[in-house]
Coordinates of C-alpha atoms and ligand atoms in Angstrom, one line a residue:
M1 CA -6.8 14.7 44.3
A2 CA -11.3 16.0 44.1
A3 CA -13.4 13.8 41.4
M4 CA -15.6 16.8 39.7
S5 CA -18.5 18.1 40.8
S6 CA -22.6 18.3 38.6
G7 CA -23.4 22.4 38.0
P8 CA -23.3 25.3 38.7
E9 CA -23.7 24.7 33.8
G10 CA -27.1 22.6 33.9
D11 CA -26.3 18.9 34.3
A12 CA -23.2 18.4 33.1
T13 CA -19.9 18.3 35.3
R14 CA -17.3 20.5 36.1
V15 CA -14.1 19.6 36.0
K16 CA -11.1 22.3 36.5
V17 CA -8.6 19.5 33.6
A18 CA -10.6 16.8 31.5
I19 CA -8.2 13.9 30.1
I20 CA -9.2 11.7 26.7
G21 CA -7.3 8.4 27.3
A22 CA -7.0 6.4 29.6
G23 CA -3.6 4.8 27.7
F24 CA 0.0 5.6 29.1
G25 CA 0.0 9.1 28.0
G26 CA -3.4 10.0 30.4
L27 CA -2.8 7.9 33.4
C28 CA 0.7 9.1 33.5
M29 CA -1.1 13.0 32.7
A30 CA -3.6 12.5 36.3
I31 CA -0.8 10.9 38.5
Q32 CA 1.4 14.1 37.4
L33 CA -1.5 16.7 38.8
D34 CA -2.6 14.4 41.2
R35 CA 0.8 15.1 42.5
A36 CA 0.3 19.0 42.0
G37 CA -2.5 19.2 43.5
I38 CA -4.6 20.3 40.4
G39 CA -7.9 18.7 40.6
P40 CA -11.1 18.1 40.0
V41 CA -9.9 15.9 37.4
V42 CA -11.6 14.2 35.3
I43 CA -9.9 11.0 32.5
I44 CA -12.3 10.3 29.5
E45 CA -12.2 6.8 28.5
K46 CA -14.4 5.5 25.7
H47 CA -13.4 1.6 27.0
A48 CA -14.0 -0.2 29.3
Q49 CA -11.2 -0.4 29.8
L50 CA -8.0 0.6 30.5
G51 CA -5.2 0.5 28.4
G52 CA -4.7 2.4 25.1
T53 CA -2.8 0.7 22.8
W54 CA -2.2 -2.5 24.9
R55 CA -5.7 -3.0 26.0
D56 CA -6.3 -3.1 22.2
N57 CA -3.4 -4.8 20.4
T58 CA -3.6 -8.2 21.2
Y59 CA -2.7 -10.6 19.2
P60 CA 0.0 -13.5 19.4
G61 CA 3.1 -12.7 20.5
A62 CA 2.1 -9.2 21.3
G63 CA 4.7 -7.1 22.8
C64 CA 6.6 -3.8 23.2
D65 CA 9.8 -4.0 21.5
V66 CA 11.6 -0.8 23.9
P67 CA 12.9 -2.8 26.9
S68 CA 10.4 -2.7 29.5
H69 CA 12.5 -1.5 31.7
L70 CA 12.4 2.1 29.7
Y71 CA 9.1 0.8 28.6
S72 CA 7.2 2.3 32.1
F73 CA 6.9 5.2 34.2
S74 CA 10.1 6.6 35.9
F75 CA 7.6 7.6 38.9
A76 CA 6.5 3.5 39.5
P77 CA 9.4 1.6 38.5
N78 CA 8.8 -2.1 38.4
P79 CA 11.4 -5.1 39.5
D80 CA 8.5 -7.8 38.7
W81 CA 9.3 -7.7 34.7
S82 CA 9.7 -11.0 33.3
R83 CA 11.4 -10.0 30.6
T84 CA 13.7 -7.8 29.2
Y85 CA 10.6 -7.0 26.4
A86 CA 7.6 -7.0 28.0
R87 CA 4.5 -9.0 26.4
Q88 CA 1.6 -7.2 25.3
S89 CA -0.4 -8.8 29.2
E90 CA 2.0 -7.7 31.5
I91 CA 2.5 -4.1 30.4
L92 CA -1.8 -3.9 30.6
A93 CA -1.4 -5.5 33.9
Y94 CA 1.9 -3.0 34.5
M95 CA -0.7 0.1 33.8
E96 CA -3.3 -1.3 35.6
A97 CA -0.8 -1.4 39.0
V98 CA 0.0 2.0 38.1
A99 CA -3.9 3.1 38.2
D100 CA -4.5 1.4 41.4
R101 CA -1.4 2.0 43.2
F102 CA -1.6 5.9 42.0
D103 CA -5.4 6.1 43.0
I104 CA -6.5 6.9 39.4
R105 CA -9.3 4.5 38.4
R106 CA -12.3 6.7 40.4
L107 CA -11.1 9.3 38.3
I108 CA -12.0 7.7 35.3
R109 CA -15.3 7.8 33.2
F110 CA -15.5 4.8 31.3
N111 CA -18.1 3.7 27.9
T112 CA -17.5 7.4 27.7
E113 CA -16.7 8.6 24.2
V114 CA -15.6 12.4 23.4
A115 CA -17.5 13.2 19.8
E116 CA -16.6 16.7 20.3
A117 CA -14.8 19.8 22.6
R118 CA -15.8 23.4 21.8
F119 CA -14.2 26.7 23.9
D120 CA -15.8 28.7 24.6
D121 CA -14.3 32.1 24.6
D122 CA -16.5 34.4 26.9
R123 CA -16.3 32.2 30.0
G124 CA -13.0 30.3 29.6
L125 CA -14.1 27.0 28.9
W126 CA -13.8 23.8 26.9
L127 CA -18.2 22.7 27.0
I128 CA -17.0 18.7 26.0
D129 CA -20.4 16.2 24.3
V130 CA -19.8 13.1 25.0
V131 CA -21.1 10.3 22.3
G132 CA -24.9 9.8 23.3
G133 CA -25.6 12.5 25.7
G134 CA -24.2 14.4 28.2
R135 CA -22.0 17.3 28.9
I136 CA -18.9 17.5 30.7
D137 CA -17.3 21.1 31.5
A138 CA -14.0 21.4 32.0
E139 CA -11.2 24.3 32.4
V140 CA -8.1 22.9 30.3
V141 CA -8.6 20.1 27.6
I142 CA -5.8 17.7 27.6
S143 CA -6.1 15.2 24.6
A144 CA -4.0 11.7 25.2
T145 CA -5.9 9.6 22.4
G146 CA -2.5 8.8 21.0
Q147 CA -0.7 8.0 17.6
L148 CA -2.2 5.0 17.4
D149 CA -5.5 4.6 17.7
H150 CA -8.0 4.2 14.5
P151 CA -6.8 0.7 12.0
A152 CA -6.2 1.8 9.0
V153 CA -8.0 -1.3 6.6
P154 CA -7.1 -0.4 2.5
D155 CA -10.4 -0.1 0.7
L156 CA -10.2 -3.0 -1.5
P157 CA -12.9 -4.7 -4.2
G158 CA -14.6 -7.0 -3.1
Q159 CA -13.7 -6.8 0.4
E160 CA -17.7 -7.6 2.0
S161 CA -17.1 -11.1 -0.6
F162 CA -14.6 -12.7 1.3
A163 CA -16.1 -15.4 2.7
G164 CA -14.1 -16.4 5.6
P165 CA -13.2 -14.3 9.0
R166 CA -11.0 -10.8 7.9
F167 CA -10.3 -8.7 10.5
H168 CA -7.7 -5.5 11.7
S169 CA -4.2 -7.2 14.2
A170 CA -5.4 -4.2 16.4
R171 CA -9.2 -6.0 16.7
W172 CA -7.9 -9.4 16.8
P173 CA -10.7 -11.8 17.5
D174 CA -10.7 -13.7 20.4
G175 CA -10.1 -17.7 21.0
L176 CA -9.5 -17.7 17.0
D177 CA -8.4 -21.0 16.0
L178 CA -5.6 -20.6 12.7
A179 CA -4.4 -23.5 13.5
G180 CA -4.5 -25.7 9.5
K181 CA -5.8 -22.4 7.9
R182 CA -5.2 -20.3 4.8
I183 CA -4.0 -17.1 6.3
G184 CA -2.8 -14.5 4.0
V185 CA -1.2 -11.1 6.3
I186 CA -1.2 -7.7 4.2
G187 CA 1.5 -5.5 5.2
N188 CA 5.3 -6.8 7.0
G189 CA 5.5 -3.8 10.3
S190 CA 5.7 -4.3 13.6
S191 CA 2.7 -5.9 14.4
A192 CA 2.9 -8.9 11.1
V193 CA 6.4 -9.4 12.2
Q194 CA 5.3 -10.2 16.3
F195 CA 2.3 -11.9 15.5
V196 CA 3.1 -13.9 11.2
P197 CA 5.7 -15.8 13.8
E198 CA 3.0 -17.0 16.6
I199 CA 1.0 -18.4 13.6
A200 CA 2.1 -19.4 10.9
A201 CA 4.0 -22.6 12.5
D202 CA 0.3 -24.2 12.6
A203 CA -0.9 -23.0 9.1
A204 CA -1.4 -24.8 6.6
R205 CA 0.4 -22.5 4.5
L206 CA 1.1 -18.0 5.4
V207 CA 0.6 -15.7 2.9
L208 CA 2.6 -12.5 3.1
F209 CA 1.5 -9.0 1.4
Q210 CA 4.7 -6.8 1.2
R211 CA 4.0 -4.4 -0.3
T212 CA 7.5 -2.7 0.7
P213 CA 10.5 -4.7 2.8
A214 CA 11.2 -3.8 7.0
W215 CA 14.6 -3.4 8.3
V216 CA 15.4 -5.8 10.7
S217 CA 17.2 -5.4 14.1
P218 CA 17.8 -8.8 15.7
K219 CA 15.6 -8.5 19.6
P220 CA 18.1 -8.6 22.6
D221 CA 15.7 -10.9 24.8
R222 CA 15.5 -12.7 27.4
A223 CA 13.7 -13.8 31.1
Y224 CA 15.3 -11.3 33.3
T225 CA 16.9 -14.5 35.6
D226 CA 16.1 -15.1 39.6
A227 CA 18.6 -13.2 40.8
E228 CA 18.6 -10.2 39.1
I229 CA 14.9 -9.5 39.9
A230 CA 15.4 -10.0 43.4
R231 CA 18.6 -7.1 43.2
F232 CA 16.3 -5.0 41.2
R233 CA 14.0 -5.9 44.3
R234 CA 16.6 -4.7 47.0
S235 CA 19.0 -2.0 45.3
P236 CA 15.8 0.5 43.7
T237 CA 19.9 2.5 43.1
A238 CA 20.9 -1.1 40.9
M239 CA 17.3 -0.5 38.3
K240 CA 18.2 3.0 38.0
L241 CA 21.3 2.7 37.1
H242 CA 18.9 -0.7 34.5
R243 CA 16.9 1.3 33.0
A244 CA 19.5 5.5 32.4
K245 CA 21.9 2.4 31.3
I246 CA 19.0 0.9 28.1
F247 CA 18.6 5.4 27.5
L248 CA 22.5 6.2 26.9
G249 CA 21.9 2.3 24.4
L250 CA 19.2 3.4 22.8
E251 CA 19.7 7.2 22.8
K252 CA 23.6 5.9 20.2
N253 CA 20.8 4.7 17.5
F254 CA 19.2 7.8 16.6
L255 CA 22.7 8.2 15.2
V256 CA 20.8 5.3 12.1
F257 CA 18.9 8.3 11.6
G258 CA 20.8 11.4 11.3
R259 CA 23.1 13.1 9.3
A260 CA 26.0 10.5 10.1
R261 CA 25.6 8.1 7.1
F262 CA 28.3 5.2 8.7
A263 CA 26.1 4.4 11.2
R264 CA 23.6 3.9 8.8
E265 CA 25.4 2.3 6.8
Q266 CA 26.8 0.0 9.2
F267 CA 23.5 -1.3 10.5
Q268 CA 22.7 -1.6 6.8
K269 CA 25.3 -3.9 6.4
Q270 CA 25.3 -5.3 9.8
A271 CA 21.2 -5.8 8.9
L272 CA 21.7 -7.6 5.3
A273 CA 24.3 -10.2 6.7
I274 CA 21.5 -11.4 9.0
M275 CA 18.9 -11.4 6.4
R276 CA 21.6 -13.7 4.3
R277 CA 21.4 -16.0 7.1
H278 CA 18.6 -17.7 7.6
I279 CA 17.1 -16.5 4.0
A280 CA 19.6 -19.4 1.1
D281 CA 16.1 -18.8 -1.6
P282 CA 18.0 -15.6 -4.0
E283 CA 14.9 -14.7 -5.0
L284 CA 14.3 -14.5 -2.0
R285 CA 16.5 -12.6 -0.7
R286 CA 15.7 -9.9 -2.9
R287 CA 12.6 -9.9 -2.3
L288 CA 13.4 -8.4 1.3
T289 CA 16.3 -6.4 0.6
P290 CA 14.9 -2.9 1.0
D291 CA 16.0 0.2 -1.5
Y292 CA 15.6 2.7 1.2
P293 CA 17.9 3.9 4.6
A294 CA 16.8 2.2 7.4
G295 CA 14.6 3.7 9.5
C296 CA 12.7 5.6 6.8
K297 CA 10.2 3.1 8.0
R298 CA 10.3 2.1 11.5
I299 CA 13.0 -0.1 11.8
V300 CA 11.5 -4.2 13.5
L301 CA 12.7 -6.1 15.6
S302 CA 12.6 -9.8 15.3
N303 CA 14.5 -12.9 15.8
D304 CA 12.2 -15.1 14.0
W305 CA 11.4 -13.4 10.9
Y306 CA 14.1 -14.4 8.8
P307 CA 13.4 -18.0 9.6
T308 CA 9.4 -17.8 9.6
L309 CA 9.7 -16.1 5.6
A310 CA 11.5 -18.4 5.1
R311 CA 9.3 -21.7 6.4
P312 CA 7.8 -25.0 3.3
N313 CA 4.2 -23.1 4.0
V314 CA 5.0 -19.8 4.0
E315 CA 5.2 -17.5 0.9
V316 CA 6.1 -14.1 0.3
V317 CA 4.2 -12.3 -2.6
T318 CA 5.0 -8.9 -3.9
R319 CA 2.6 -8.1 -6.3
R320 CA 0.3 -5.5 -5.5
V321 CA -3.4 -6.6 -3.9
A322 CA -5.7 -5.8 -6.8
A323 CA -9.3 -7.4 -4.9
L324 CA -11.2 -10.2 -2.7
R325 CA -12.5 -12.3 -4.5
P326 CA -14.8 -14.6 -1.9
G327 CA -12.3 -17.6 -2.0
G328 CA -8.9 -15.4 -1.3
V329 CA -7.1 -12.4 -2.7
E330 CA -6.3 -11.1 -6.2
T331 CA -3.1 -9.9 -7.3
V332 CA -2.2 -7.5 -10.0
D333 CA -0.6 -10.4 -12.2
G334 CA -4.2 -11.9 -12.2
A335 CA -2.8 -14.7 -9.8
R336 CA -5.6 -15.7 -6.6
H337 CA -4.3 -16.9 -3.4
D338 CA -7.0 -19.0 -2.2
L339 CA -7.2 -18.2 2.0
D340 CA -9.7 -18.8 4.6
V341 CA -8.2 -16.2 6.8
L342 CA -7.1 -12.2 5.9
I343 CA -5.6 -10.2 8.1
Y344 CA -5.0 -6.6 7.8
A345 CA -1.3 -5.5 9.6
T346 CA -1.7 -2.3 7.6
G347 CA -1.3 -0.2 10.5
F348 CA -3.0 2.5 11.9
R349 CA -4.1 5.9 10.4
A350 CA -1.4 7.8 12.5
T351 CA -0.9 11.5 10.5
E352 CA -5.4 12.0 12.4
F353 CA -4.7 12.6 14.8
L354 CA -7.6 13.7 17.8
Q355 CA -10.2 12.5 14.4
P356 CA -13.2 12.0 14.1
M357 CA -12.9 14.1 17.6
K358 CA -14.5 17.2 16.3
I359 CA -12.5 20.0 18.4
T360 CA -13.3 24.2 18.4
G361 CA -11.3 26.9 19.7
R362 CA -11.5 30.5 19.8
G363 CA -13.6 32.0 17.2
G364 CA -15.1 28.6 15.9
L365 CA -11.2 27.6 14.4
D366 CA -12.0 23.7 14.1
L367 CA -8.8 22.4 14.5
N368 CA -8.4 19.6 11.0
D369 CA -9.2 23.0 9.5
A370 CA -6.2 24.6 11.1
W371 CA -4.1 21.3 10.2
S372 CA -5.4 21.5 7.2
E373 CA -1.9 21.1 5.4
G374 CA -1.4 17.8 7.6
A375 CA -1.0 18.5 12.2
E376 CA 1.4 20.9 14.0
A377 CA 1.9 22.2 17.9
H378 CA 3.9 24.0 19.8
R379 CA 6.1 21.6 21.5
G380 CA 4.1 19.0 20.6
V381 CA 1.4 19.9 23.2
A382 CA 0.1 23.1 22.1
V383 CA -2.1 25.3 19.3
S384 CA -2.4 28.6 18.9
G385 CA -5.9 29.3 18.8
F386 CA -6.7 26.5 21.3
P387 CA -6.9 27.9 24.2
N388 CA -6.5 25.7 27.6
F389 CA -5.8 22.5 25.4
F390 CA -3.1 20.9 25.6
M391 CA -2.1 17.1 23.9
L392 CA 0.5 14.3 24.8
F393 CA 1.7 11.9 21.6
G394 CA 0.9 15.0 19.6
P395 CA 2.1 15.7 16.4
N396 CA 6.3 15.5 16.1
T397 CA 7.2 13.7 19.3
S398 CA 6.7 10.1 18.8
L399 CA 10.5 7.8 18.2
G400 CA 12.0 5.3 16.2
H401 CA 15.0 4.4 18.4
N402 CA 13.7 5.2 22.6
S403 CA 10.5 4.4 24.9
I404 CA 7.8 6.9 24.0
I405 CA 7.0 6.0 28.3
F406 CA 10.2 9.3 28.1
M407 CA 8.7 11.2 25.8
H408 CA 4.7 11.0 28.3
E409 CA 6.9 12.5 30.9
V410 CA 8.5 15.2 29.7
Q411 CA 5.0 16.2 28.3
A412 CA 2.9 15.9 31.6
T413 CA 5.8 17.9 33.1
Y414 CA 6.1 20.4 30.9
I415 CA 2.3 20.3 30.6
T416 CA 1.5 20.5 34.8
R417 CA 4.0 23.5 34.6
C418 CA 1.8 25.8 32.9
L419 CA -1.3 24.7 34.6
K420 CA 0.1 25.4 37.5
R421 CA 0.6 28.5 36.6
L422 CA -2.2 29.5 34.4
F423 CA -4.3 28.3 37.7
Q424 CA -2.1 30.7 40.2
G425 CA -4.9 33.3 39.1
R426 CA -2.5 36.1 39.2
R427 CA -2.1 36.2 35.1
G428 CA -5.8 35.2 34.2
Q429 CA -8.0 32.4 33.2
V430 CA -7.0 31.0 29.7
M431 CA -3.0 30.4 28.2
E432 CA -2.3 30.2 24.4
V433 CA 0.3 29.7 23.2
K434 CA 2.0 32.6 20.6
A435 CA 1.4 32.0 17.3
Q436 CA 4.8 33.7 16.7
A437 CA 6.3 30.8 19.2
M438 CA 4.9 28.3 17.6
A439 CA 5.9 29.3 14.3
A440 CA 9.5 29.1 15.5
Y441 CA 9.4 25.8 17.0
N442 CA 7.7 24.4 14.0
R443 CA 10.3 26.1 11.4
G444 CA 13.9 25.0 13.4
L445 CA 11.8 21.7 13.5
R446 CA 11.6 21.5 9.6
A447 CA 15.4 23.0 9.3
A448 CA 15.7 19.8 11.5
L449 CA 13.4 17.2 10.6
D450 CA 15.2 18.0 6.5
R451 CA 18.1 16.4 7.4
T452 CA 16.8 13.0 9.1
V453 CA 16.3 9.6 7.3
W454 CA 12.1 10.8 7.1
A455 CA 13.1 13.9 4.5
G456 CA 13.1 10.3 2.1
S457 CA 11.3 8.6 -0.4
C458 CA 9.3 6.4 1.7
N459 CA 5.7 6.2 3.0
S460 CA 6.1 5.2 6.3
W461 CA 2.6 6.2 9.1
Y462 CA 5.7 9.2 10.1
K463 CA 4.9 11.7 7.1
T464 CA 1.6 12.5 5.4
A465 CA 0.5 11.4 1.7
D466 CA 2.5 14.6 0.4
G467 CA 5.2 14.1 3.0
R468 CA 5.0 16.0 5.5
V469 CA 6.9 14.1 8.3
T470 CA 4.3 14.7 11.7
A471 CA 4.5 12.5 13.6
Q472 CA 8.7 12.4 14.6
W473 CA 10.3 14.2 16.8
S474 CA 13.3 15.3 15.0
S475 CA 16.4 14.5 17.7
F476 CA 17.4 12.9 20.3
A477 CA 15.0 11.6 23.2
S478 CA 17.2 13.3 25.5
R479 CA 17.0 16.4 23.3
Y480 CA 13.2 17.3 23.5
W481 CA 13.7 16.9 27.5
W482 CA 16.0 19.6 27.4
A483 CA 14.0 21.4 25.2
M484 CA 11.0 21.3 27.3
R485 CA 12.5 21.6 30.8
S486 CA 14.1 24.2 29.7
A487 CA 11.0 26.3 27.5
S488 CA 10.2 29.4 28.8
L489 CA 6.5 30.2 29.8
D490 CA 6.4 33.6 27.8
E491 CA 5.8 31.5 24.6
Y492 CA 2.1 31.5 26.4
A493 CA -0.1 34.2 25.9
F494 CA -2.2 34.9 29.0
T495 CA -5.6 36.5 29.7
T496 CA -8.3 37.3 31.2
C497 CA -12.4 36.1 29.7
D498 CA -15.4 38.4 29.8
A499 CA -17.3 36.4 31.7
P500 CA -14.7 34.2 33.3
V501 CA -16.3 31.2 35.2
R502 CA -16.4 30.4 39.0
A503 CA -12.9 28.8 39.6
L504 CA -13.0 25.8 40.8
S505 CA -11.6 24.5 43.7
Q506 CA -9.6 21.3 44.5
S507 CA -11.7 20.4 47.5
Q508 CA -15.1 21.4 46.0
A509 CA -17.7 18.7 47.2
L510 CA -17.7 16.2 44.9
T511 CA -21.7 15.0 43.5
T512 CA -20.9 12.6 40.9
P513 CA -19.0 9.9 41.2
A514 CA -16.2 9.1 38.6
G515 CA -16.0 5.9 38.3
A516 CA -20.1 5.1 38.4
S517 CA -21.3 5.0 34.8
Ligands
N01_601 O1 2.0 -0.7 11.0 P1 2.6 0.0 9.8 P2 1.7 -1.7 12.3 N1 -1.7 -2.1 0.7 O2 2.2 0.9 10.0 C1 1.5 -1.8 5.5 C2 3.3 0.5 16.9 N2 3.5 -0.8 17.1 O3 1.1 -2.1 12.6 O4 5.1 -0.6 4.4 C3 -0.9 -3.1 1.6 O5 4.9 0.0 10.6 C4 2.9 -1.8 4.7 O6 3.7 -1.7 4.1 P3 4.5 0.1 3.3 C5 4.5 1.3 16.2 O7 5.1 2.5 15.8 C6 4.6 -0.8 18.6 O8 2.1 -3.1 11.9 O9 3.8 1.2 3.3 N3 0.1 -3.1 1.7 C7 3.1 -1.9 5.8 O10 4.0 -2.7 5.9 C8 4.6 0.3 15.1 O11 6.1 1.2 13.9 C9 4.8 -1.5 18.8 O12 4.5 -0.8 2.1 C10 -0.3 -1.9 2.7 C11 2.4 -2.4 6.8 O13 1.5 -2.1 6.2 C12 3.5 1.2 14.9 O14 2.5 0.2 15.7 C13 4.4 -3.2 18.0 C14 -1.4 -1.0 2.6 C15 1.4 -1.3 8.1 O15 2.9 -1.3 8.9 C16 2.0 0.1 13.6 O16 2.9 -0.8 13.4 C17 3.4 -3.5 17.6 C18 -1.8 -1.9 1.7 N4 -3.4 -0.7 0.9 C19 3.1 -2.1 17.2 N5 -1.6 -0.9 3.9 C20 5.8 -2.1 19.8 O17 6.4 -2.7 20.4 C21 -0.5 -0.6 4.6 N6 -0.1 -1.6 4.0 C22 6.3 -1.3 20.8

């Protein structure tokens, strides 16, 4: 695949497709475009390294709660996964290896952050302004920035006064020594559940500020044996079967989220029995017992969460944090909790898709305005009013029960199908999802979401403050696959612009080395 060329639009770099973000989504998209012979492509990456969330989250114990053989690309299986649930460094190494194997690194423009992308209606071209200056012009923009990029840090009174280190779990300081420290942790989602057990044993004291107790499921985590790894290396078929078995096993977990109350009640019964086995103190049991249906928030996977909370040097505080003081945290009951370090495990601004980038579509339509009542997309990938613009991991494509990498592949395949049609050239320069098609899709999606557990009364990053579920897909992952595979591209209008830009060809000579910046 050719990378990119400079000009002919002044100093702007011209490409056929600009992908924003070099995480799992961006890599997947670039590889699929390469296979389809679509280019030149650039991947715009704001950091100096690829990896997205797996580059950013380096906290102790960071790992995946989806099994490794499924949390990887179907087209790049890895027989060497060391354990059933890989840790962060192994996942990041896998991503780096995939980028090398498919020769994607040369397409990445590192240390380049998109400030704004605006659609030039007349020329059918996206003009992308880069933070600090510079422009990239692209016929198509594909955002692959993910939903969990920007940490959410509560704006607590007195934050600046806190004397010790305080940081978000996704910005863990290198080389931080927490041994012997009095540590405060705000939040108890998937991130906290992974790092708290890793740091509690050596802490002088750990205070967990919990707002809502989590539903906890055991994690069948173990190392693969040498014999298993050798078998996977020998037999790609055995590895495929292993992956398929994991996929089907996870698919059935969707039942917990849907109408089948029996499945949910069964899960809850088992989860509470496990909690009681580890927590003897009746008061702590009460604090750790959720009062909302399982799955409404992401179910966390851990074998050592409850044993950690039962430790004598660990305290679970359920009073709200009122303010930070130089020496610790004050809760709403006026109690002071003396702390040396404070860790925000408070999640991400997941409902603010694509922000802080400014995306302006046809006729100056701002995506933030279009999404003022909550993000919405057609099949999770396209938005009416934003021609030649696509997303991976867009609104309503997240899962609570299966692998997001599977969803990325489905979306990348669908977008590639769209672009093949677009670049055939017979039907024009620009494609845009029809407003009626998008509205009909979202009516169906909302009706299906209303029948899920997410419509319940709990708070989570799955939904906006007013309760609109913007993150989750409404059904089984396989159903999304089928819906995307069978979707007609007649849902899009193909038009020609007044003054279409000269098309770039795949073989156009390169004048700007992509990885040079
Ligand atoms: O964030 P979260 P996370 N005062 O949003 C609490 C993915 N992930 O970083 O429940 C007090 O789940 C908040 O309380 P409440 C995964 O998809 C994946 O842990 O809102 N507390 C909650 O307890 C996951 O779902 C892996 O009442 C406040 C916590 O902070 C997603 O990332 C591993 C508060 C936030 O939990 C996010 O997980 C790790 C406040 N002002 C993460 N604000 C994999 O293995 C928030 N909270 C793939």
